[in-house]
mmCIF file of C-alpha atoms and ligand atoms in Angstrom:
data_model
loop_
_atom_site.group_PDB
_atom_site.id
_atom_site.type_symbol
_atom_site.label_atom_id
_atom_site.label_comp_id
_atom_site.label_asym_id
_atom_site.label_seq_id
_atom_site.Cartn_x
_atom_site.Cartn_y
_atom_site.Cartn_z
ATOM 1 C CA MET A 1 74.421 132.454 164.540
ATOM 2 C CA LYS A 2 71.274 134.981 166.023
ATOM 3 C CA ALA A 3 70.405 133.726 168.924
ATOM 4 C CA GLU A 4 67.105 135.038 171.140
ATOM 5 C CA ALA A 5 68.097 137.608 173.742
ATOM 6 C CA MET A 6 66.890 136.778 176.864
ATOM 7 C CA ASN A 7 66.751 138.136 180.031
ATOM 8 C CA LEU A 8 66.063 135.807 183.512
ATOM 9 C CA VAL A 9 62.338 136.580 184.229
ATOM 10 C CA GLN A 10 62.279 135.568 180.222
ATOM 11 C CA TRP A 11 64.668 132.379 180.982
ATOM 12 C CA GLN A 12 62.576 130.862 184.022
ATOM 13 C CA GLU A 13 59.585 131.471 181.861
ATOM 14 C CA ARG A 14 61.397 129.204 179.233
ATOM 15 C CA PHE A 15 63.268 126.735 181.570
ATOM 16 C CA GLY A 16 61.718 127.450 184.749
ATOM 17 C CA THR A 17 60.436 123.542 185.008
ATOM 18 C CA GLU A 18 62.432 120.443 184.321
ATOM 19 C CA GLU A 19 59.665 119.589 181.712
ATOM 20 C CA ALA A 20 60.842 121.866 179.841
ATOM 21 C CA CYS A 21 64.257 121.324 179.688
ATOM 22 C CA ILE A 22 63.620 117.998 178.148
ATOM 23 C CA GLU A 23 61.303 118.732 176.321
ATOM 24 C CA ALA A 24 64.246 122.064 174.803
ATOM 25 C CA LEU A 25 66.822 118.817 175.191
ATOM 26 C CA LYS A 26 64.305 116.494 173.050
ATOM 27 C CA GLN A 27 64.309 119.421 169.961
ATOM 28 C CA GLN A 28 67.606 119.535 169.766
ATOM 29 C CA ARG A 29 68.128 116.343 169.387
ATOM 30 C CA TRP A 30 65.222 115.255 167.271
ATOM 31 C CA PRO A 31 64.028 117.954 165.581
ATOM 32 C CA ASN A 32 61.975 115.497 163.215
ATOM 33 C CA GLY A 33 60.362 113.807 165.977
ATOM 34 C CA PHE A 34 62.461 110.760 167.929
ATOM 35 C CA GLN A 35 64.995 108.238 165.817
ATOM 36 C CA CYS A 36 66.272 105.850 167.385
ATOM 37 C CA PRO A 37 70.568 106.090 167.128
ATOM 38 C CA LYS A 38 70.763 102.624 167.113
ATOM 39 C CA CYS A 39 68.523 101.391 163.877
ATOM 40 C CA GLY A 40 67.004 104.372 162.758
ATOM 41 C CA HIS A 41 63.153 103.102 163.404
ATOM 42 C CA ASP A 42 61.136 106.451 163.930
ATOM 43 C CA ARG A 43 58.338 105.199 166.680
ATOM 44 C CA GLY A 44 59.493 105.442 170.240
ATOM 45 C CA HIS A 45 57.674 105.453 173.353
ATOM 46 C CA TRP A 46 59.306 108.220 175.545
ATOM 47 C CA ILE A 47 59.923 106.731 179.474
ATOM 48 C CA VAL A 48 58.958 109.432 181.628
ATOM 49 C CA SER A 49 60.508 108.651 184.687
ATOM 50 C CA ARG A 50 64.031 108.050 182.858
ATOM 51 C CA LYS A 51 63.534 110.975 180.750
ATOM 52 C CA LEU A 52 64.567 108.726 177.565
ATOM 53 C CA TYR A 53 62.992 106.806 174.647
ATOM 54 C CA GLN A 54 62.687 103.197 174.026
ATOM 55 C CA CYS A 55 62.223 102.987 170.879
ATOM 56 C CA GLY A 56 59.032 100.462 169.364
ATOM 57 C CA ARG A 57 61.228 98.370 167.587
ATOM 58 C CA CYS A 58 65.011 97.006 168.905
ATOM 59 C CA ARG A 59 63.471 98.639 172.243
ATOM 60 C CA HIS A 60 67.165 100.578 172.298
ATOM 61 C CA GLN A 61 66.968 103.013 175.619
ATOM 62 C CA ALA A 62 67.817 106.549 173.977
ATOM 63 C CA SER A 63 68.527 108.859 177.566
ATOM 64 C CA VAL A 64 67.766 112.886 176.760
ATOM 65 C CA THR A 65 70.608 113.446 177.369
ATOM 66 C CA ALA A 66 73.461 111.062 175.872
ATOM 67 C CA GLY A 67 76.101 112.991 173.619
ATOM 68 C CA THR A 68 74.881 115.734 175.275
ATOM 69 C CA LEU A 69 77.573 118.502 177.703
ATOM 70 C CA PHE A 70 74.955 117.163 180.593
ATOM 71 C CA HIS A 71 75.696 113.330 179.708
ATOM 72 C CA SER A 72 75.249 111.120 182.995
ATOM 73 C CA SER A 73 75.143 114.206 185.641
ATOM 74 C CA ASN A 74 73.705 114.311 188.542
ATOM 75 C CA VAL A 75 71.936 118.020 188.385
ATOM 76 C CA PRO A 76 68.666 118.206 187.351
ATOM 77 C CA LEU A 77 69.060 119.994 184.175
ATOM 78 C CA VAL A 78 66.982 123.448 185.552
ATOM 79 C CA GLN A 79 69.066 123.572 188.002
ATOM 80 C CA TRP A 80 71.821 123.090 184.768
ATOM 81 C CA PHE A 81 70.064 125.421 183.145
ATOM 82 C CA LEU A 82 69.978 128.376 185.183
ATOM 83 C CA ALA A 83 73.326 127.763 186.100
ATOM 84 C CA ILE A 84 73.763 128.792 182.368
ATOM 85 C CA TYR A 85 72.282 131.204 182.835
ATOM 86 C CA LEU A 86 73.769 133.372 185.599
ATOM 87 C CA MET A 87 77.772 131.554 184.474
ATOM 88 C CA VAL A 88 77.645 134.117 181.107
ATOM 89 C CA CYS A 89 75.551 136.917 182.557
ATOM 90 C CA ASP A 90 78.054 137.332 185.344
ATOM 91 C CA LYS A 91 80.223 139.877 183.570
ATOM 92 C CA GLY A 92 83.224 139.641 186.215
ATOM 93 C CA GLY A 93 83.161 135.132 185.968
ATOM 94 C CA LEU A 94 81.163 133.249 188.242
ATOM 95 C CA SER A 95 82.928 131.789 190.930
ATOM 96 C CA ALA A 96 81.828 128.078 191.855
ATOM 97 C CA LEU A 97 81.341 129.334 195.983
ATOM 98 C CA ARG A 98 78.579 132.051 194.041
ATOM 99 C CA LEU A 99 77.078 129.027 192.223
ATOM 100 C CA SER A 100 76.856 126.312 194.671
ATOM 101 C CA LYS A 101 74.956 128.887 196.807
ATOM 102 C CA GLN A 102 72.398 130.426 193.976
ATOM 103 C CA ILE A 103 71.630 127.263 192.757
ATOM 104 C CA GLY A 104 71.445 124.692 195.432
ATOM 105 C CA VAL A 105 74.828 122.465 195.133
ATOM 106 C CA SER A 106 77.919 122.276 196.570
ATOM 107 C CA TRP A 107 80.952 123.592 195.589
ATOM 108 C CA ILE A 108 82.371 119.971 193.973
ATOM 109 C CA THR A 109 79.885 119.734 191.763
ATOM 110 C CA ALA A 110 79.703 123.914 191.149
ATOM 111 C CA HIS A 111 82.806 123.475 190.408
ATOM 112 C CA ARG A 112 82.674 120.608 187.420
ATOM 113 C CA MET A 113 79.591 122.133 186.663
ATOM 114 C CA LEU A 114 81.822 125.739 185.422
ATOM 115 C CA ARG A 115 84.700 123.621 184.031
ATOM 116 C CA LYS A 116 82.182 121.514 181.829
ATOM 117 C CA MET A 117 81.198 125.168 180.238
ATOM 118 C CA ARG A 118 84.051 126.554 179.522
ATOM 119 C CA HIS A 119 84.994 123.333 177.926
ATOM 120 C CA ALA A 120 81.265 124.119 175.075
ATOM 121 C CA MET A 121 83.285 127.535 175.702
ATOM 122 C CA ALA A 122 86.932 126.653 174.551
ATOM 123 C CA ASP A 123 85.091 124.029 171.432
ATOM 124 C CA ARG A 124 83.027 127.602 169.691
ATOM 125 C CA ASP A 125 86.297 129.327 169.624
ATOM 126 C CA SER A 126 88.619 126.502 168.662
ATOM 127 C CA ILE A 127 87.325 126.300 165.402
ATOM 128 C CA TYR A 128 88.158 130.437 164.280
ATOM 129 C CA ARG A 129 90.989 131.180 162.586
ATOM 130 C CA LEU A 130 92.096 134.525 162.960
ATOM 131 C CA GLY A 131 92.902 136.767 160.021
ATOM 132 C CA GLY A 132 93.651 140.135 158.529
ATOM 133 C CA LEU A 133 95.898 141.956 160.930
ATOM 134 C CA VAL A 134 96.772 140.195 163.732
ATOM 135 C CA GLU A 135 98.602 141.382 166.651
ATOM 136 C CA LEU A 136 100.694 138.644 168.770
ATOM 137 C CA ASP A 137 102.160 138.586 171.379
ATOM 138 C CA ASP A 138 103.208 136.494 174.785
ATOM 139 C CA ALA A 139 103.033 137.699 178.352
ATOM 140 C CA PHE A 140 102.399 136.487 181.800
ATOM 141 C CA VAL A 141 99.669 135.777 184.388
ATOM 142 C CA GLY A 142 98.518 133.972 187.203
ATOM 143 C CA GLY A 143 100.307 133.287 190.344
ATOM 144 C CA ARG A 144 98.683 133.488 194.002
ATOM 145 C CA ARG A 145 100.498 137.337 194.509
ATOM 146 C CA SER A 146 99.734 140.537 192.689
ATOM 147 C CA GLY A 147 102.518 142.867 192.034
ATOM 148 C CA GLY A 148 106.244 141.797 192.702
ATOM 149 C CA LYS A 149 108.289 140.957 190.302
ATOM 150 C CA SER A 150 106.716 140.928 186.214
ATOM 151 C CA GLY A 151 108.289 141.160 182.617
ATOM 152 C CA ARG A 152 108.991 137.620 181.439
ATOM 153 C CA GLY A 153 109.916 134.883 183.754
ATOM 154 C CA ALA A 154 108.463 136.624 186.865
ATOM 155 C CA GLU A 155 108.035 133.422 189.202
ATOM 156 C CA GLY A 156 104.733 131.457 190.125
ATOM 157 C CA LYS A 157 103.839 132.903 186.933
ATOM 158 C CA THR A 158 102.720 130.683 183.777
ATOM 159 C CA PRO A 159 103.601 132.117 180.518
ATOM 160 C CA ILE A 160 100.820 132.721 177.645
ATOM 161 C CA LEU A 161 100.761 133.104 173.733
ATOM 162 C CA VAL A 162 98.034 136.429 172.652
ATOM 163 C CA ALA A 163 96.835 137.597 169.198
ATOM 164 C CA VAL A 164 94.074 139.765 168.572
ATOM 165 C CA GLU A 165 92.870 140.963 165.134
ATOM 166 C CA SER A 166 92.978 144.774 165.216
ATOM 167 C CA ARG A 167 90.368 146.305 163.015
ATOM 168 C CA GLY A 168 91.851 149.526 163.345
ATOM 169 C CA LYS A 169 89.083 151.452 165.594
ATOM 170 C CA LYS A 170 88.129 148.291 167.734
ATOM 171 C CA ALA A 171 89.521 145.416 168.125
ATOM 172 C CA GLY A 172 87.756 141.544 166.351
ATOM 173 C CA PHE A 173 88.232 138.375 167.790
ATOM 174 C CA ILE A 174 91.370 137.039 169.837
ATOM 175 C CA ALA A 175 92.651 133.655 170.847
ATOM 176 C CA MET A 176 94.843 132.896 174.602
ATOM 177 C CA GLU A 177 96.841 129.391 175.155
ATOM 178 C CA THR A 178 98.804 128.554 178.101
ATOM 179 C CA THR A 179 102.527 127.517 176.916
ATOM 180 C CA PRO A 180 104.834 125.576 179.036
ATOM 181 C CA SER A 181 107.402 127.726 177.575
ATOM 182 C CA VAL A 182 107.914 130.722 174.812
ATOM 183 C CA SER A 183 110.097 128.792 172.437
ATOM 184 C CA ALA A 184 109.985 128.511 168.132
ATOM 185 C CA GLU A 185 108.311 125.423 168.108
ATOM 186 C CA LYS A 186 105.288 126.288 169.939
ATOM 187 C CA VAL A 187 105.350 129.245 168.680
ATOM 188 C CA ARG A 188 105.260 127.526 165.610
ATOM 189 C CA GLN A 189 102.206 125.488 167.131
ATOM 190 C CA PHE A 190 100.290 128.271 168.332
ATOM 191 C CA ALA A 191 100.143 129.912 165.357
ATOM 192 C CA LYS A 192 98.943 127.151 163.035
ATOM 193 C CA ARG A 193 95.885 126.292 165.470
ATOM 194 C CA ARG A 194 94.986 129.746 165.814
ATOM 195 C CA LEU A 195 95.672 131.421 162.497
ATOM 196 C CA LEU A 196 95.220 131.606 159.185
ATOM 197 C CA PRO A 197 98.112 131.445 157.091
ATOM 198 C CA TRP A 198 99.653 134.373 155.381
ATOM 199 C CA GLN A 199 98.502 136.944 157.424
ATOM 200 C CA THR A 200 99.757 140.749 158.556
ATOM 201 C CA THR A 201 101.743 139.713 161.788
ATOM 202 C CA HIS A 202 103.386 142.025 163.937
ATOM 203 C CA THR A 203 104.653 140.956 166.688
ATOM 204 C CA ASP A 204 107.510 143.018 169.279
ATOM 205 C CA GLY A 205 110.272 141.341 167.508
ATOM 206 C CA LEU A 206 111.057 139.004 170.430
ATOM 207 C CA VAL A 207 113.470 136.472 168.751
ATOM 208 C CA ALA A 208 111.052 132.661 169.755
ATOM 209 C CA LEU A 209 108.527 134.980 168.344
ATOM 210 C CA ARG A 210 110.271 134.943 164.238
ATOM 211 C CA VAL A 211 110.183 131.563 163.208
ATOM 212 C CA LEU A 212 105.621 133.767 161.977
ATOM 213 C CA GLY A 213 107.698 134.126 159.562
ATOM 214 C CA GLU A 214 107.843 130.677 158.183
ATOM 215 C CA THR A 215 103.825 130.975 157.932
ATOM 216 C CA GLN A 216 102.945 134.815 158.174
ATOM 217 C CA GLN A 217 103.742 137.819 156.429
ATOM 218 C CA HIS A 218 105.275 138.667 160.313
ATOM 219 C CA GLU A 219 106.815 142.059 160.729
ATOM 220 C CA GLY A 220 108.365 142.283 163.985
ATOM 221 C CA ARG A 221 109.703 145.365 165.471
ATOM 222 C CA VAL A 222 111.874 146.518 168.784
ATOM 223 C CA THR A 223 110.246 149.190 170.069
ATOM 224 C CA PRO A 224 110.431 151.607 173.134
ATOM 225 C CA ALA A 225 108.101 151.435 176.106
ATOM 226 C CA ASP A 226 106.419 155.105 174.928
ATOM 227 C CA GLN A 227 106.222 153.829 171.362
ATOM 228 C CA VAL A 228 104.266 149.593 172.460
ATOM 229 C CA ASP A 229 100.468 150.891 172.547
ATOM 230 C CA LYS A 230 101.156 151.797 169.244
ATOM 231 C CA TRP A 231 102.222 149.247 167.547
ATOM 232 C CA LEU A 232 100.680 146.887 169.132
ATOM 233 C CA PRO A 233 97.558 148.433 170.679
ATOM 234 C CA TRP A 234 94.949 145.848 171.293
ATOM 235 C CA VAL A 235 96.943 142.935 171.728
ATOM 236 C CA HIS A 236 98.171 144.587 175.065
ATOM 237 C CA ILE A 237 94.731 146.373 176.474
ATOM 238 C CA ALA A 238 93.759 142.557 175.798
ATOM 239 C CA ILE A 239 96.338 141.049 177.721
ATOM 240 C CA GLY A 240 95.820 143.829 180.205
ATOM 241 C CA ASN A 241 91.671 142.796 180.688
ATOM 242 C CA LEU A 242 93.294 139.608 180.619
ATOM 243 C CA LYS A 243 94.921 140.410 183.948
ATOM 244 C CA ALA A 244 92.027 142.358 185.463
ATOM 245 C CA TYR A 245 89.383 139.981 184.538
ATOM 246 C CA LEU A 246 91.862 136.628 186.673
ATOM 247 C CA LEU A 247 92.706 138.860 189.487
ATOM 248 C CA GLY A 248 88.902 139.833 190.152
ATOM 249 C CA THR A 249 86.518 136.674 189.993
ATOM 250 C CA PHE A 250 89.460 134.212 190.913
ATOM 251 C CA HIS A 251 91.761 136.388 193.545
ATOM 252 C CA GLY A 252 95.489 135.006 191.028
ATOM 253 C CA VAL A 253 95.128 131.611 189.241
ATOM 254 C CA THR A 254 97.408 128.386 189.698
ATOM 255 C CA GLY A 255 98.519 127.159 186.205
ATOM 256 C CA LYS A 256 96.051 124.162 186.257
ATOM 257 C CA TYR A 257 93.245 125.113 185.166
ATOM 258 C CA LEU A 258 94.105 128.762 183.951
ATOM 259 C CA GLN A 259 93.461 127.814 180.263
ATOM 260 C CA GLU A 260 89.657 127.520 181.111
ATOM 261 C CA TYR A 261 89.797 130.985 182.612
ATOM 262 C CA LEU A 262 91.663 132.211 179.411
ATOM 263 C CA ASP A 263 89.164 130.216 177.334
ATOM 264 C CA GLU A 264 85.826 131.874 179.048
ATOM 265 C CA PHE A 265 87.804 135.256 179.106
ATOM 266 C CA VAL A 266 88.267 134.777 174.816
ATOM 267 C CA TYR A 267 84.197 133.120 175.053
ATOM 268 C CA ARG A 268 83.237 136.773 176.672
ATOM 269 C CA PHE A 269 85.527 138.143 174.293
ATOM 270 C CA ASN A 270 84.442 137.281 171.698
ATOM 271 C CA ARG A 271 81.483 138.126 172.015
ATOM 272 C CA ARG A 272 80.966 140.960 174.030
ATOM 273 C CA PHE A 273 78.792 142.623 170.673
ATOM 274 C CA TRP A 274 76.090 140.044 170.748
ATOM 275 C CA GLU A 275 76.037 139.729 175.197
ATOM 276 C CA PRO A 276 71.837 139.895 175.345
ATOM 277 C CA GLU A 277 72.322 137.035 173.263
ATOM 278 C CA LEU A 278 75.305 134.597 175.144
ATOM 279 C CA PRO A 279 72.439 132.794 177.202
ATOM 280 C CA LEU A 280 71.241 131.020 174.774
ATOM 281 C CA ARG A 281 74.122 131.118 172.462
ATOM 282 C CA LEU A 282 76.055 128.933 175.431
ATOM 283 C CA LEU A 283 73.073 126.489 176.092
ATOM 284 C CA ASN A 284 73.268 126.361 172.067
ATOM 285 C CA ALA A 285 76.849 125.010 173.144
ATOM 286 C CA CYS A 286 75.887 122.718 175.441
ATOM 287 C CA MET A 287 73.335 120.660 173.941
ATOM 288 C CA ASP A 288 75.328 120.120 170.557
ATOM 289 C CA HIS A 289 78.300 119.524 172.685
ATOM 290 C CA THR A 290 79.770 115.897 172.973
ATOM 291 C CA PRO A 291 79.934 114.624 177.048
ATOM 292 C CA VAL A 292 83.028 116.006 178.922
ATOM 293 C CA ARG A 293 84.905 113.657 181.168
ATOM 294 C CA LEU A 294 86.984 115.731 183.542
ATOM 295 C CA ALA A 295 90.379 114.104 185.612
ATOM 296 C CA ALA A 296 89.884 113.271 188.859
ATOM 297 C CA GLU A 297 91.317 116.105 190.361
ATOM 298 C CA LYS A 298 90.835 116.917 194.969
ATOM 299 C CA GLY A 299 88.673 119.128 195.510
HETATM 300 ZN ZN1 ZN B 301 65.435 100.678 167.405
#
């Protein structure tokens, strides 16, 4: 689905007032005019002060944000919409501190908004299954310290599984998931969720990855260090980019939120050729998304 490319000036011209944002949500929810979600009646009055429709027959009150990512948020829509723009346009990944200053909300609120937007990003990509020639590998990322021990099992780091479509001179779509361990069972589940069956799948021959032979045309090849980039070029580039991204923006990430950062990285990577369309694409994803309940968390 193609979306319109928009710069910040155009964005604010269109979504610069609360009324304009409400109108956009109304359009999304009721493109053919109001319809009561309870009784199906097509007449209602709009109650401006409460941003909701009251059904003319059963008097059910339908909030314009109900059932969207913005459900029961105290943040005005105009700030939400601006946050969506700022988040996708910040290539390095927008921090909660910066967002809080840019739109004038507390750090906690900005942090929660970013987490909800990452959920919407993850959902968009979770539908897709990788296919064609796929490179698959594991890696260890995150942790507060950079440098030090590297390689499998490094302290304070979280194992992840990464799959990349190899399309010759470029990479196609990617998928990344944290995992408690790189075991045959976890690899099996990852492949089931993320790959179409019976694709040509290249790996480095790690024992736990051999399970891929059950559902894929798996080719595991143990390669000397200097030839690894020939056998698995794209998956290693993707992992390298991810590590730089995590270090640059988030100064190392702990395991707790790592999957959400992976989701954001993957969302951007998979849409790197459609950058100007990203704000509207993410806005649509948020308007379509069901409410996200974040687990209670300590700051
Ligand atoms: Zn009704």
